[in-house]
Every structure is written in C-alpha cells, then in structure tokens.
Short mmCIF file of C-alpha atoms and ligand atoms in Angstrom, two decimals:
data_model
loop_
_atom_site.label_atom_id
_atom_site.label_comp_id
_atom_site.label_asym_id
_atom_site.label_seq_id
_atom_site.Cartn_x
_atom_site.Cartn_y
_atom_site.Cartn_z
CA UNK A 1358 64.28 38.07 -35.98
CA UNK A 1359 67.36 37.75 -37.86
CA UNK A 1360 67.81 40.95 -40.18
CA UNK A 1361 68.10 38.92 -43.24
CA UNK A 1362 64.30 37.33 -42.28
CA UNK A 1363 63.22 41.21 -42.37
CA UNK A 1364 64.96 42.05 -45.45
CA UNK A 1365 63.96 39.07 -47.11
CA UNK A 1366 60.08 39.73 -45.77
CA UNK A 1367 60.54 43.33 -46.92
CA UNK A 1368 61.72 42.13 -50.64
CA UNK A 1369 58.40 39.85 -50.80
CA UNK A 1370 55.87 42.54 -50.04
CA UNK A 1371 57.61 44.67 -52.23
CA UNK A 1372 57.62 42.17 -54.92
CA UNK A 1373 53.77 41.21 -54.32
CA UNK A 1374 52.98 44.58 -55.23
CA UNK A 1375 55.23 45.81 -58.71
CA UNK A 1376 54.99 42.49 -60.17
CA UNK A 1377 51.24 42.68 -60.98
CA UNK A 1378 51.70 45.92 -62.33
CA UNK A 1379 53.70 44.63 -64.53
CA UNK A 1380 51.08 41.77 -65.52
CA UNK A 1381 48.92 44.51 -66.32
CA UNK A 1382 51.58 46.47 -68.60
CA UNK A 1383 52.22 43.31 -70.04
CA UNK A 1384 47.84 42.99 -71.20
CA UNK A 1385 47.97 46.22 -72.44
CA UNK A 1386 51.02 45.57 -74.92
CA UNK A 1387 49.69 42.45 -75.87
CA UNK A 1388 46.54 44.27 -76.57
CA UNK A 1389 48.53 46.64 -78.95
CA UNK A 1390 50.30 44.60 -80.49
CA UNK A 1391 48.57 41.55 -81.02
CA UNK A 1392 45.09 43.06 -81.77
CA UNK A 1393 46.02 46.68 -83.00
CA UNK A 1394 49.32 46.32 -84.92
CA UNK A 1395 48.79 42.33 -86.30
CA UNK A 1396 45.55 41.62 -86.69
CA UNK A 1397 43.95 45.25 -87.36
CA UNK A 1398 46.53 47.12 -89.36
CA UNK A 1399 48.71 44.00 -90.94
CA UNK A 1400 46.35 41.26 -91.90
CA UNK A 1401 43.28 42.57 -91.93
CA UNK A 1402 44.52 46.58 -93.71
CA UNK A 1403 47.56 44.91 -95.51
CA UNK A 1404 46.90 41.40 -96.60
CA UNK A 1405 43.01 41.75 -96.74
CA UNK A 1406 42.65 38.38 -94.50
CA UNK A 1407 39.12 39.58 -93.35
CA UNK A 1408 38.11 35.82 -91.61
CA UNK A 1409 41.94 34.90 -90.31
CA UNK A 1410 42.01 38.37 -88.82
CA UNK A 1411 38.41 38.51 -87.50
CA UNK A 1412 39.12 34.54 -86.14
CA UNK A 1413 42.23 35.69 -83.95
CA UNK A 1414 40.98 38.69 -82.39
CA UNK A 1415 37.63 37.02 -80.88
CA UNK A 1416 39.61 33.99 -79.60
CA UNK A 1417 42.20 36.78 -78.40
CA UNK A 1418 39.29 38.71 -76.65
CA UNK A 1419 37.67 35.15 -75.14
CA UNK A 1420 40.82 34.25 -73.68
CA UNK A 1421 41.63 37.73 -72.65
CA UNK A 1422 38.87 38.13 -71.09
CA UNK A 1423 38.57 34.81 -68.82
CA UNK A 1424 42.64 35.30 -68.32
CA UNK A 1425 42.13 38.95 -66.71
CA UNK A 1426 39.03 38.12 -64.82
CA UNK A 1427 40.16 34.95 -62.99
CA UNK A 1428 43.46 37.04 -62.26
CA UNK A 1429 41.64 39.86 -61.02
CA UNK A 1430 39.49 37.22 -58.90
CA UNK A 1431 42.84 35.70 -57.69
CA UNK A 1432 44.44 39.38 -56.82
CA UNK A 1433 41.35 41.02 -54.97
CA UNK A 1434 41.16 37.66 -52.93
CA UNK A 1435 44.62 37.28 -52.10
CA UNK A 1436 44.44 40.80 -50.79
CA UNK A 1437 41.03 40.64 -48.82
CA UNK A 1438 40.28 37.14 -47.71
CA UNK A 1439 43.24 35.34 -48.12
CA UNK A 1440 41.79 32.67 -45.58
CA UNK A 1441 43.56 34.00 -42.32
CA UNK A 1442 43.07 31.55 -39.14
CA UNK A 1443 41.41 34.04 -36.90
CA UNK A 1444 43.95 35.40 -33.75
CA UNK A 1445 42.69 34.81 -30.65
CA UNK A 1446 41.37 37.87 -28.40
CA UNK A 1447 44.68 37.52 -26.84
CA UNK A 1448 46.25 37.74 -29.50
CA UNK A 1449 44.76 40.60 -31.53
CA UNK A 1450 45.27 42.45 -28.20
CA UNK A 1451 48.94 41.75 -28.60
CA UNK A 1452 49.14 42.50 -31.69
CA UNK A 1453 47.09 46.30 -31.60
CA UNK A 1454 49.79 46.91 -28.94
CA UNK A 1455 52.75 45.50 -31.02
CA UNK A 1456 51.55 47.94 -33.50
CA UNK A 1457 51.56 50.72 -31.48
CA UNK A 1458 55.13 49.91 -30.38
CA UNK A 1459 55.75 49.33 -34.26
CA UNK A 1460 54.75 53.08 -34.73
CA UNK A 1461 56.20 54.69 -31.86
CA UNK A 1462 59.67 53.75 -32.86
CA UNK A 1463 58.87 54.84 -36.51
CA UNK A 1464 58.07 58.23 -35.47
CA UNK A 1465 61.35 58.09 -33.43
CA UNK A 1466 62.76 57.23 -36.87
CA UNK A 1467 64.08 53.76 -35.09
CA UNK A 1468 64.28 50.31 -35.99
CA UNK A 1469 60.14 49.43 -37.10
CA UNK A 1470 60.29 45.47 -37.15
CA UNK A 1471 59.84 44.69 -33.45
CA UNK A 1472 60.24 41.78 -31.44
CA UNK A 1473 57.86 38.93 -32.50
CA UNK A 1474 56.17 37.62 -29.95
CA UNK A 1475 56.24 34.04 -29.22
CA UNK A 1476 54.18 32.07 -27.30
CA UNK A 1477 54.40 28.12 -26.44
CA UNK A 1478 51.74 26.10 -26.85
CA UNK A 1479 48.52 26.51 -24.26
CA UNK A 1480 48.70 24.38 -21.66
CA UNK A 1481 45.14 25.50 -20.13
CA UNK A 1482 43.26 22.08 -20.03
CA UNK A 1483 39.85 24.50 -21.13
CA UNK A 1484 42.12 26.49 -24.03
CA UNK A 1485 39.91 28.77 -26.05
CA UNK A 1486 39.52 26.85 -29.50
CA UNK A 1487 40.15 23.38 -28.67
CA UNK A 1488 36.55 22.07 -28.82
CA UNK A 1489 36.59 23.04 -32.42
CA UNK A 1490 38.90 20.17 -32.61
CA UNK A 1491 37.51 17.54 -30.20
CA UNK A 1492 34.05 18.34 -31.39
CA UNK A 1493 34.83 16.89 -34.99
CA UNK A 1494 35.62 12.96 -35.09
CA UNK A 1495 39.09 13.08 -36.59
CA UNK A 1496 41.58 15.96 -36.77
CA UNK A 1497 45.49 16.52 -36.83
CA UNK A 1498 47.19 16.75 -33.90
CA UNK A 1499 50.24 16.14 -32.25
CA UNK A 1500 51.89 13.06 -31.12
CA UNK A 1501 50.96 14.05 -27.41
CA UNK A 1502 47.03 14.35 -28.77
CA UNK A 1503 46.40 17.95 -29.00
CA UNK A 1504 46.26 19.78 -31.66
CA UNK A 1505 48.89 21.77 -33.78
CA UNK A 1506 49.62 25.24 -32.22
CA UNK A 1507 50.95 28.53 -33.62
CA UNK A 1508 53.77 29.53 -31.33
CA UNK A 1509 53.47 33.14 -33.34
CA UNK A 1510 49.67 33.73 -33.81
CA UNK A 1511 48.95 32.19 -30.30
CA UNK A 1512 46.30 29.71 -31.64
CA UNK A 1513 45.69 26.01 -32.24
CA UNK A 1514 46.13 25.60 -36.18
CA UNK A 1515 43.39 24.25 -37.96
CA UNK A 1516 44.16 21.08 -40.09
CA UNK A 1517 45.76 21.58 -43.22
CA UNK A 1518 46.66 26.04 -41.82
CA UNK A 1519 50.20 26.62 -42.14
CA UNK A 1520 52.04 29.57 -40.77
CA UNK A 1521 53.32 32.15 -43.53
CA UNK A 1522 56.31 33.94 -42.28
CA UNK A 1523 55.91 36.86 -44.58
CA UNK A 1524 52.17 37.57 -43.95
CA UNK A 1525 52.86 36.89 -39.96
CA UNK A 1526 49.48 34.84 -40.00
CA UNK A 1527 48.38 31.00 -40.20
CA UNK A 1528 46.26 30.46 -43.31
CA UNK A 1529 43.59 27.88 -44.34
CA UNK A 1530 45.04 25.28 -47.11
CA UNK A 1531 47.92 27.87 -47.42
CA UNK A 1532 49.10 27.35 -50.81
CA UNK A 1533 52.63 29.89 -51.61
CA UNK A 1534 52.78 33.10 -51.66
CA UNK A 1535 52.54 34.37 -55.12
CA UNK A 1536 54.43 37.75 -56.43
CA UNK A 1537 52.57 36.96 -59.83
CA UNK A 1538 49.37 37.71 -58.11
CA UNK A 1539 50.18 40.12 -55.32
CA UNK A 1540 49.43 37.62 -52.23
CA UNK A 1541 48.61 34.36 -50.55
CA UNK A 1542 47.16 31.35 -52.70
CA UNK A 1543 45.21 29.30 -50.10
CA UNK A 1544 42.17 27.74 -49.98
CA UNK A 1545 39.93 30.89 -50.88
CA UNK A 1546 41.51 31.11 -54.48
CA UNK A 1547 43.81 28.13 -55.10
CA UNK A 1548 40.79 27.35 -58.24
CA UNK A 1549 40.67 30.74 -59.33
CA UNK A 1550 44.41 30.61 -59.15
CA UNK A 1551 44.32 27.61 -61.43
CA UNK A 1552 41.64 29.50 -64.08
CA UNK A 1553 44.07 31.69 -64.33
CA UNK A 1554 47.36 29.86 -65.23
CA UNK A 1555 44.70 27.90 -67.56
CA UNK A 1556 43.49 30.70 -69.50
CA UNK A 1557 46.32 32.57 -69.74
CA UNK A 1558 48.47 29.07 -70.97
CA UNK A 1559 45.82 29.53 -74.04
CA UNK A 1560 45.91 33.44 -74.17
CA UNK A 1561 49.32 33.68 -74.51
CA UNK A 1562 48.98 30.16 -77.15
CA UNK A 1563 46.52 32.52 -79.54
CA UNK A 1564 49.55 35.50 -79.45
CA UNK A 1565 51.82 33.29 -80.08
CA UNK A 1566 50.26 32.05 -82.95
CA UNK A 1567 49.23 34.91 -84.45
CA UNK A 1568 52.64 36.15 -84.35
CA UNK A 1569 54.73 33.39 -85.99
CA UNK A 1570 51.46 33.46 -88.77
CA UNK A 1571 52.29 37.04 -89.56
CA UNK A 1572 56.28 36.37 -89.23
CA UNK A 1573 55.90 33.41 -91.57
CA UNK A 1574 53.74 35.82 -94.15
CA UNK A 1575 56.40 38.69 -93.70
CA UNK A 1576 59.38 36.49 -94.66
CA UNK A 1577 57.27 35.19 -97.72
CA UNK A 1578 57.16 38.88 -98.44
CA UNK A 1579 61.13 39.58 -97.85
CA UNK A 1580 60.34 41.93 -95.40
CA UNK A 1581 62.65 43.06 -92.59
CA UNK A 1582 61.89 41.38 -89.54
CA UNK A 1583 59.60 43.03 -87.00
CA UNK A 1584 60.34 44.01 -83.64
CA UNK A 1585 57.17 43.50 -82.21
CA UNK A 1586 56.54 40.33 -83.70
CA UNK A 1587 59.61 39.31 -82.13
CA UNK A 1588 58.81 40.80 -78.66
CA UNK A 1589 55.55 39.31 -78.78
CA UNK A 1590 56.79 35.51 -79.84
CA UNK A 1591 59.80 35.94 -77.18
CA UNK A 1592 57.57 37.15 -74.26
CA UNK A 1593 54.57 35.21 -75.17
CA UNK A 1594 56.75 31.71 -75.54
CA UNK A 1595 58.81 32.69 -72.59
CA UNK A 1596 55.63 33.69 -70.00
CA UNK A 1597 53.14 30.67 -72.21
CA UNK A 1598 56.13 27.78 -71.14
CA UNK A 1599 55.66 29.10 -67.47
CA UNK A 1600 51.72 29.38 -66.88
CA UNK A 1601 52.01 25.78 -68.64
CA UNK A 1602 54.02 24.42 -66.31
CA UNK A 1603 51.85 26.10 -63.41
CA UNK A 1604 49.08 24.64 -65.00
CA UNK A 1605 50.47 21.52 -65.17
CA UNK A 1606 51.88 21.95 -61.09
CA UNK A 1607 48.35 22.98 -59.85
CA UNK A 1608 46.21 20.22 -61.82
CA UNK A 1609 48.71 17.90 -60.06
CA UNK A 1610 48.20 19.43 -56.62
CA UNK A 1611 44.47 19.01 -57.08
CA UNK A 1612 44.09 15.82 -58.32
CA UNK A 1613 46.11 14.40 -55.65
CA UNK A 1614 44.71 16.76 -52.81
CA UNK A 1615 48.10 18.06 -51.71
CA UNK A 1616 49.66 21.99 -51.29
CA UNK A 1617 52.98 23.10 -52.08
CA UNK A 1618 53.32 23.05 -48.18
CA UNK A 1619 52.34 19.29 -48.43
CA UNK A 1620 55.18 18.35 -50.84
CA UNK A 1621 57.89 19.92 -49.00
CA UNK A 1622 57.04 17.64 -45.68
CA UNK A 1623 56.23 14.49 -47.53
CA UNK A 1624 59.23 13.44 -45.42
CA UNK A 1625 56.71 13.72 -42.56
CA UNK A 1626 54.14 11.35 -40.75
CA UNK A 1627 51.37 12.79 -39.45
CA UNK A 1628 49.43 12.12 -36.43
CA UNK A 1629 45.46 11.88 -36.24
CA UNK A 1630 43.11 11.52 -33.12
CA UNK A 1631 40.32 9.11 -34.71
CA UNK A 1632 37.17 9.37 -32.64
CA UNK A 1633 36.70 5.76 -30.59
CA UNK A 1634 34.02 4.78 -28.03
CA UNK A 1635 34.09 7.06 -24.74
CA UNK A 1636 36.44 6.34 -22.25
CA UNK A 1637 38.03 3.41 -25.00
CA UNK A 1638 41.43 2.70 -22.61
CA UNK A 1639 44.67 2.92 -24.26
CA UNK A 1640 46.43 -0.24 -25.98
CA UNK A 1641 49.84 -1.29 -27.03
CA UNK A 1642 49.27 0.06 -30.48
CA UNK A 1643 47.95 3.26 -29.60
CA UNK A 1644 47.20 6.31 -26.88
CA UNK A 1645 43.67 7.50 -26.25
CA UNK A 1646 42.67 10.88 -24.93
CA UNK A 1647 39.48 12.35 -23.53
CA UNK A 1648 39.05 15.84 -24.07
CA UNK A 1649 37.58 18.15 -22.60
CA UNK A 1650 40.90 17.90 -21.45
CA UNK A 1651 40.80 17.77 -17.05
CA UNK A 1652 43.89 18.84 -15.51
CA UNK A 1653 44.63 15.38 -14.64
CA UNK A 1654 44.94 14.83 -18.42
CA UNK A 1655 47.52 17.83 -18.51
CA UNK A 1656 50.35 15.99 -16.93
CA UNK A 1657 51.06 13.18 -19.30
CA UNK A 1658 50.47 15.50 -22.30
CA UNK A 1659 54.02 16.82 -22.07
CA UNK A 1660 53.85 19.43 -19.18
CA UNK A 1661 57.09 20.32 -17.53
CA UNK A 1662 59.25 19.28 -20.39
CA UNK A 1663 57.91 15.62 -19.69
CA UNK A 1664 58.22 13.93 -23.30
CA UNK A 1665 54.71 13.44 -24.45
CA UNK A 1666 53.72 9.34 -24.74
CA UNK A 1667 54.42 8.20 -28.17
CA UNK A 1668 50.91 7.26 -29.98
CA UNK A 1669 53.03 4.68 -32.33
CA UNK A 1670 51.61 1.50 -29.33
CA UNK A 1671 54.81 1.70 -26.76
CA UNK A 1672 53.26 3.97 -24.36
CA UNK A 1673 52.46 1.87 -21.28
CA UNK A 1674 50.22 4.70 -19.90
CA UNK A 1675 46.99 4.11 -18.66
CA UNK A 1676 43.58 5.38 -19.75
CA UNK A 1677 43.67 9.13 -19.31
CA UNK A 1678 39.70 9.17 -19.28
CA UNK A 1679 38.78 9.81 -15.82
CA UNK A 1680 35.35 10.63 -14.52
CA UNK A 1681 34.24 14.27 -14.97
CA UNK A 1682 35.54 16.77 -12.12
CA UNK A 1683 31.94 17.64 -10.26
CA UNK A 1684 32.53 21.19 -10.97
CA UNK A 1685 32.56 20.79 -14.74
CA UNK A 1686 28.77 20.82 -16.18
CA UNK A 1687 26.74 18.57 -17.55
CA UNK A 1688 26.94 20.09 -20.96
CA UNK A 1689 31.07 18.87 -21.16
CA UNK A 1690 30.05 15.94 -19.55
CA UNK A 1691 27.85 15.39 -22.83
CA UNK A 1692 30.42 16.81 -24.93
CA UNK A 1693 32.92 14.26 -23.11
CA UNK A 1694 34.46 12.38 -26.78
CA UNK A 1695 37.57 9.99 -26.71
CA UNK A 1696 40.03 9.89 -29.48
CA UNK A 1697 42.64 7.29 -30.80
CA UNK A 1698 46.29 8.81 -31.65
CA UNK A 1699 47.53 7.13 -34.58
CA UNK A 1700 50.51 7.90 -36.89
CA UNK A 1701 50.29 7.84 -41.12
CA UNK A 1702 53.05 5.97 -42.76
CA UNK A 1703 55.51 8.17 -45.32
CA UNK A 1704 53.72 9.69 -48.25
CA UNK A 1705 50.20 8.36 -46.88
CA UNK A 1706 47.77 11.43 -47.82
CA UNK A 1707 44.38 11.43 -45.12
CA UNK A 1708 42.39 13.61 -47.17
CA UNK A 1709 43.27 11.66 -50.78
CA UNK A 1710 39.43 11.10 -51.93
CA UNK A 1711 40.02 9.80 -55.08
CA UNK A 1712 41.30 12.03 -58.33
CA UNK A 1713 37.85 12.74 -59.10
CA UNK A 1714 36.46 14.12 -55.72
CA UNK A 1715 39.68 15.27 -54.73
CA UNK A 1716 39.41 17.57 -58.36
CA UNK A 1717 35.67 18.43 -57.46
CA UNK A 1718 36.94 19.46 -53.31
CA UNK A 1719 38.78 22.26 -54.78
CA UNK A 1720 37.00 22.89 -58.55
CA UNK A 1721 33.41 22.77 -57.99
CA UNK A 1722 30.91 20.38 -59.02
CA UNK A 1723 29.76 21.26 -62.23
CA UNK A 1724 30.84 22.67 -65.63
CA UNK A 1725 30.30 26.25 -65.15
CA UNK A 1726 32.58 26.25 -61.67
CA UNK A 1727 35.07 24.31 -63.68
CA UNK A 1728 35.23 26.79 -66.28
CA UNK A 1729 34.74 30.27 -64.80
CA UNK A 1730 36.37 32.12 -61.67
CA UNK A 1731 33.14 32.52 -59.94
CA UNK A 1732 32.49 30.25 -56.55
CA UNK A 1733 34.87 29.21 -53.83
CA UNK A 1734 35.65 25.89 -53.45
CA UNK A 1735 33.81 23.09 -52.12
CA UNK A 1736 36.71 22.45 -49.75
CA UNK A 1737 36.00 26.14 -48.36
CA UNK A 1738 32.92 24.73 -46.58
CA UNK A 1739 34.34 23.68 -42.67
CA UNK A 1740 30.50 22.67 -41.26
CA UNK A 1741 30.57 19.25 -41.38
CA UNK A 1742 30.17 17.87 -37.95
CA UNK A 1743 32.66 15.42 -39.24
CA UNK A 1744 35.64 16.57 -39.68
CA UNK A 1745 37.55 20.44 -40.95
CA UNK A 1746 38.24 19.02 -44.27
CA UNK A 1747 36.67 15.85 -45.87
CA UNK A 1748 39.31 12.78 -45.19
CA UNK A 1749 39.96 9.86 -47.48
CA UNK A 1750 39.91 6.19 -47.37
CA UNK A 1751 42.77 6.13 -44.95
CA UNK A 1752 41.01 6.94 -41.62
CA UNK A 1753 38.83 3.52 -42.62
CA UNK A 1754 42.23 2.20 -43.36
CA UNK A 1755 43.79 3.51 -40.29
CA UNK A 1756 40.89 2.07 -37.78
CA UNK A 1757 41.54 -1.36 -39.48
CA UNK A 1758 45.53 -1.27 -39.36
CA UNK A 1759 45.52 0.02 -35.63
CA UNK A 1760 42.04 -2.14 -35.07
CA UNK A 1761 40.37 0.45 -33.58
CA UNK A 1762 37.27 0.02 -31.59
CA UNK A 1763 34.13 1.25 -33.60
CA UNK A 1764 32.07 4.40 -32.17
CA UNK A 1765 28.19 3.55 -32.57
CA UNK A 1766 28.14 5.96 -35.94
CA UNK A 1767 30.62 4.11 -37.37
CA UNK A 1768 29.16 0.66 -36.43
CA UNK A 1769 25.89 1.96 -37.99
CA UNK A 1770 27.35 3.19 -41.35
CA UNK A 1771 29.28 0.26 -41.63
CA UNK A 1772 26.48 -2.56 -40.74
CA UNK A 1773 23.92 -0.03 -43.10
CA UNK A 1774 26.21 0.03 -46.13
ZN1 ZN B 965 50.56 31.24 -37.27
#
C-alpha cells in the first residue's frame, strides 16, 4: 500500500472521530445562545415578548430534539452495524493473524500498516457463498457469470456491497463515509442519515431566524451589534446551506434508488444472470450458465487467464449445462438453476421501482418511519427468495429485449396477471 493510501486512511479515521465532537460543541452553543442569551434573557427579560419568545424555544427544542436523536441514531450505527459483508472463515483467520503481525511490529515500534492481503477471485467450482447467489433468480455478476468478488475481504460481494478502502471491509448499499457522523452511511442508516440532514436543515432554519429577529430589533434600538448574534447567523447560514444541500443530495439518491457509489460508475454497464429454464442453451444474444458450477463449467469461465465469453450474444460457446457429476447429490441436483448473462445499457438502473417505492425501499412505509429515526429500512430485509434487493421494471424489460425464455414462475405470473 502506497504510504500516501495509509496517510490518507489515517487522516479519515482521525477525522471520523473529532468532527462529531465538534457537532456536539456546536448543540451546546446553539443551546446557549439561541435559547439562553436570545430568547430567555433578550426577548423574553428585555423586550417582554412572552409568546415570540415562548414560540421559538419549543420549535427550537422540537427540532433539537429530532436533529440530535436521528444523529445519535446515525453515529451509534455507523459505529456498530455499519452493514459489513461478513469475511469468510478464511478470511477472519487471515485477518486475526494479520493482526497479530500488526501488533508484533508495534511493540517493536516498526512500521504497523502491514501488507494487505490480496486474494483473486475463487476459482473452486463449490466456493463457499456462491449459492447465496444462484439460489436467488437474478443477481449481479460478472461478464463471465459469477458473481462480483472482493480481491481484499476474500468474498463474493453481495449486489449493490462495495469495498471501502478506509474501513478495509465490503459494505451493504455502502453509501460514503461520513466525518460529519463518525462512520459508514450504508444501508443500515442511509434514512436515519437523511432525518438527520432534514431536521437539522429546519433546526438550524429556527436559529437562524431567531437571530436576524433579535438583530433586526437591536438595530431598531441603535444598539451595538452583537457578537453572538452574528456567530449564530454566520454558523447557522453557513452549516443550514450545507445540511440543505445534503438534504436535497439524499432525497435525490432515494427517489431514484441510487448511492453515491452508483453515480460515480454511471459510466458503467452492468451485467445480470436472469434466471431461465434449466439447462436453457446459450444463443447469439446471450451466455447461459448452470451453477452449481461443475468443474467442467470452470474452464470457459476465465480460468488460466482465458478471457471469459462475452454475455453481449458473440460468444459461440456451447451450453455449459452438463448433466450432474454422479458424485454430486441429489440435493444440488435439485438446486441445479440456469441463468441468462445479460448486459444493462448506460445509465439503465435494475433496481429503479418507481419514485414512490423506490422512496418507501429505503424510508419506510408509513408516516411515523418517515418522520422519526426509529426502524431500518425496508431495503434492509435480504429474505426474499427472489432476489438480494427488490429489482425494477428492467429485468421484465431485459427478458423482452434479449427474448429470454420464460422459467415456469414467470410464465405463471405473467399468464395470472
Ligand atoms: Zn471488500
């Protein structure tokens, strides 16, 4: 690892943990000076504004209140399930003994950021993880059929798990890392992330008002101007325009069902394996693959350097489903599922559901999830035999544009609907 990578990772943990205690020096001025030296002791003491005064400091105290607890929800989450892709036993083996190289060379006062240990993709036909794919009808994979691996966490990446380089782990619907919040945003707090922006976008609104109210009766007075009036209109206006525009960002990101990951590789198609009849043979418009994978399925899926078969229709391959090896048992020979390869076009989104499911994947179905930083997400839920995350119109789409052949589910749903 270059030494700038370190230094840079080293700057990032350092900032994930002083920048929220500054948040929380920041609530306790605002406290002071808003509630304490505005409302109490200047209009309520000085000008006698009983109702104006009373007014500000509950809709200070609402929004306060709903801004500190979603932020507290979004900081104790970020710090204790910030939706980690499990390592594989290998790898957590690896990794207890990479940390007790890590500490050797510490206490020989040496260099402490050791070697990371990479690993190229799996190329065991039975690779621990993979039926979690094939036992789902559609999921991301590679062009060559398989799924997305983790060269660094040794482990096939779920769809939509990205690898952060500062936290050294894949995670679930990863998001960015946030300094503001002392972590990961992912899928475990993206909403509460969102509360939080929200609220505070209309905590930082009330200061701000009540500060240019009492600067506007002070200058009607003649009086000199006040330095924490102006502190509290510069840092409230400064910090408001931000969670405003993070507000804005993350209502964007969910009502299109995208990440921040997502918009930097909009530049990039992405290749599904859509669930077809068993044993469906390949075509000229696209590649099928039978998993459980045999080993006579391992050799055209890129082994020895061999360049995998492209799944765009020119591969002139045949079927790779061949009859079950006798030793494998008649529980994989039930499990036996084929899958189409096919590639998205630019900017196509497969798990777009529509603005208003797409808001209610990631905020919750009802008015009280909407509003307070209490339940995960919807999207959080991974048990549908279907698929890791819900998909959108486009896999229908998809079947149609590549004319896929229909699985009996499919021919079912579509002749019952
Ligand atoms: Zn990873």
């Amino acid at each position: 690892m270059p030494p700038s990578d370190a230094a840079n990772r080293n700057a990032t943990r350092w900032a994930i943990r002083i920048v929220p205690i500054f948040i929380f020096g920041a609530f306790g001025f605002s406290a002071y000076a808003v509630v304490a030296h505005l409302c109490v002791n200047y209009l309520y003491r000085q000008k006698y504004q009983y109702g104006t005064a009373i007014a500000l400091i509950v809709l200070y105290a609402v929004f306060y209140l709903l801004t500190l607890w979603s932020y507290l929800r979004t900081l104790i989450i970020a710090n204790t399930d910030p939706a980690f892709v499990p390592y594989t036993e290998r790898r957590e083996t690896a990794e207890k003994e990479r940390k007790a190289v890590k500490a050797n060379r510490k206490a020989k006062g040496g260099d402490i950021e050791s070697q990371e240990s990479w690993l190229p993709a799996d190329t065991d036909p039975d690779s621990p993880g993979l039926e979690a794919f094939y036992s789902k009808d559609v999921f991301i994979c590679e062009s060559d059929g398989r799924p997305r691996w983790c060269s660094l966490c040794w482990n096939w990446k779920p769809d939509r798990a990205s690898h952060s380089s500062e936290l050294e782990r894949c995670v679930r619907k990863m998001d960015h890392l946030c300094p503001w919040v002392g972590g990961m945003i992912s899928e475990t707090n993206f909403n509460f992330f969102t509360h939080f922006t929200f609220y505070c976008t209309l905590f930082l609104s009330v200061c701000l008002g009540a500060a240019a109210y009492c600067l506007r009766l002070q200058q009607k007075e003649g009086r000199s101007l006040d330095g924490i009036i102006v502190a509290v209109l510069v840092l409230a206006g400064l910090f408001g325009f931000f969670a405003f525009g993070m507000t804005a960002t993350s209502a964007r990101y969910i009502f299109q069902n995208i990440t921040n990951i997502d918009v930097l590789r909009q530049d990039q198609q992405q290749y599904l394996a859509i669930r077809v009849p068993l044993d469906s043979p390949s075509t000229p418009t696209y590649w099928t693959v039978t998993y459980p994978l045999t080993t006579s399925t391992r050799a055209p899926l890129g082994r020895n350097g061999e360049p995998p078969p492209p799944a765009d229709g020119r591969a002139n391959v045949p079927s790779e489903s061949k009859p079950t090896p006798p030793s494998a048992a008649k529980r994989d020979a039930a499990a036996r599922r084929t899958f189409a390869l096919v590639k998205t076009e630019l900017g196509e989104n497969p798990f777009d559901l529509g603005p208003w499911r797409n808001f209610k994947s990631v905020m919750g179905n009802g008015p009280l999830e909407w509003l307070l930083p209490m339940w995960h997400s919807p999207c959080c839920n991974h048990d549908s035999i279907h698929s890791d995350y819900e998909f959108g119109p486009l896999i229908d789409e998809l079947r149609k544009r590549y004319k896929l052949p229909a699985t009996d589910e499919n021919a079912e749903a579509n002749g019952g609907s």
